[in-house]
Amino acid sequence: MRQRLLIVTLFSLLCASCAQKPVAPAAAVPAKGGAAQAAANIDSALARAAALPSGSQAVVTDPTLVSFEKMSVKLSLAAEAQVNALASGLVVAKSITVLGYCNRKEVGNAKAAATARAEAVKSLLVKAGIPESRIKTRTDTVRPMHAVRITFSG
């Protein structure tokens, strides 16, 4: 039930941000306390993302899919804001899988790039307060993508 509420909350927040309405920053909320506080944390992260310079913002259609440039393993400012927004809600998740993608037809060392992308996102989640023991990383070089997918249960 919490996962469904979190997904609905994320979707509605992202739809609201696509309407280009200014998002007021939420007050600081402790990490524990359920879906209402997670939603407040997500509001705050989205407000920080809205404050980024105009060229660094990205349109996010799927909040669990973090895009990367084809030849890059570093997160952009917009991608960092997206991961931080997710991290606020993932604090209550029992297990998290970070799946790194890299198209092996376009990049010679695709497995290494996919692994580095997954590790970059994992590192950011750990910095956000999620225990490393709950995060697993995997790679996929078959799908023609340059991204990381974050899935969770619990």
C-alpha atoms as one frame of an Amber mdcrd trajectory, in Angstrom:
protein
   0.000   0.000   0.000   2.838   2.404   0.834   4.503   1.663  -2.496   1.313
   2.451  -4.399   0.826   5.673  -2.419   4.442   6.658  -3.093   4.086   6.019
  -6.829   0.832   7.983  -7.010   2.420  10.830  -5.042   5.497  10.910  -7.291
   3.358  10.858 -10.423   1.114  13.680  -9.243   4.102  15.779  -8.182   5.798
  15.315 -11.517   2.609  16.173 -13.379   2.300  19.325 -11.311   5.880  20.300
 -12.097   5.306  19.746 -15.809   2.570  22.363 -15.661   5.415  24.827 -14.874
   3.860  26.034 -11.665   6.399  27.282  -9.142   6.886  24.755  -6.356   7.245
  26.200  -2.878   9.954  24.490  -0.822   8.596  22.238   1.905   9.800  22.560
   5.470  12.520  20.175   6.604  10.954  16.896   7.695  12.623  14.058   9.615
  13.377  10.925   7.549  11.022   8.677   9.541   7.274   8.999   9.597   5.512
   7.543   6.588   4.167   8.546   3.226   3.100  12.092   4.159   6.613  12.999
   5.200   8.096  11.233   2.167   5.801  13.323  -0.038   6.987  16.479   1.722
  10.603  15.446   1.133   9.849  14.831  -2.544   8.231  18.292  -2.788  11.400
  19.810  -1.375  13.651  17.923  -3.813  11.471  18.938  -6.759  11.644  22.556
  -5.622  15.437  22.325  -5.585  15.344  20.810  -9.079  13.111  23.668 -10.276
  15.705  26.143  -8.999  18.412  24.694 -11.262  19.581  26.773 -14.236  17.195
  26.378 -17.164  19.614  24.376 -19.322  20.139  21.708 -16.665  16.488  20.821
 -16.132  15.091  17.743 -17.814  11.546  16.599 -18.400  11.039  13.493 -16.307
   8.323  11.168 -17.550   9.308   8.169 -15.406  10.737   9.143 -12.017  12.398
   5.734 -11.562  14.396   6.000 -14.820  17.494   8.192 -14.540  18.943   9.141
 -17.949  22.645   9.403 -18.783  24.492  10.815 -21.769  25.697   8.066 -24.121
  29.378   8.325 -23.200  28.961   9.426 -19.572  28.820   7.685 -16.216  28.310
  10.903 -14.218  24.948  12.194 -13.054  23.782  15.569 -14.356  22.384  18.133
 -11.889  18.850  17.269 -12.982  19.513  13.535 -12.569  20.946  14.129  -9.076
  17.814  16.068  -8.128  15.670  13.241  -9.516  17.550  10.605  -7.474  17.384
  12.770  -4.348  13.633  13.167  -4.826  13.273   9.391  -5.059  15.615   8.788
  -2.114  13.323  10.726   0.199  10.552   8.236  -0.487  12.804   5.164  -0.656
  13.860   5.451   2.979  10.925   3.175   3.885  11.670   0.567   1.165  12.856
  -2.870   2.306  14.977  -3.553  -0.770  16.097  -1.425  -3.696  17.506  -2.591
  -7.032  19.577  -0.209  -9.129  19.814  -1.517 -12.709  22.418   0.185 -14.893
  21.853   0.189 -18.663  24.344   0.796 -21.458  23.822  -0.079 -25.124  26.649
  -2.423 -26.092  26.165  -1.611 -29.794  27.106   2.021 -29.134  29.711   1.740
 -26.359  32.732  -0.570 -26.376  32.963  -1.163 -22.622  29.214  -1.243 -22.022
  29.301  -3.533 -18.963  31.803  -1.289 -17.174  29.760   1.808 -18.061  26.491
   0.207 -16.881  28.160  -0.840 -13.621  29.605   2.652 -13.066  26.198   4.247
 -13.683  24.492   1.905 -11.212  27.222   2.550  -8.626  26.909   6.337  -9.077
  23.181   6.174  -8.321  23.744   3.753  -5.424  26.337   6.104  -3.948  23.902
   9.010  -4.103  21.177   6.917  -2.419  23.597   5.943   0.370  24.539   9.616
   0.848  20.811  10.331   1.182  20.619   7.983   4.177  19.541   4.656   2.695
  21.548   1.734   4.151  23.886   0.217   1.565  22.816  -3.283   2.645  19.331
  -2.667   1.184  20.614  -1.652  -2.267  21.570  -4.188  -4.954  23.121  -3.243
  -8.285  22.694  -5.053 -11.604  23.551  -4.322 -15.230  21.893  -4.709 -18.622
  23.785  -4.145 -21.881  21.172  -5.675 -24.194  18.477  -2.979 -24.110  19.392
   0.082 -26.198  19.340   2.526 -23.285  21.763   4.781 -21.448  20.108   5.031
 -18.032  19.575   3.563 -14.587  16.264   2.107 -13.387  15.490   2.172  -9.659
  12.986  -0.422  -8.434  11.977  -1.147  -4.864   9.765  -3.327  -2.701   8.230
  -2.853   0.695
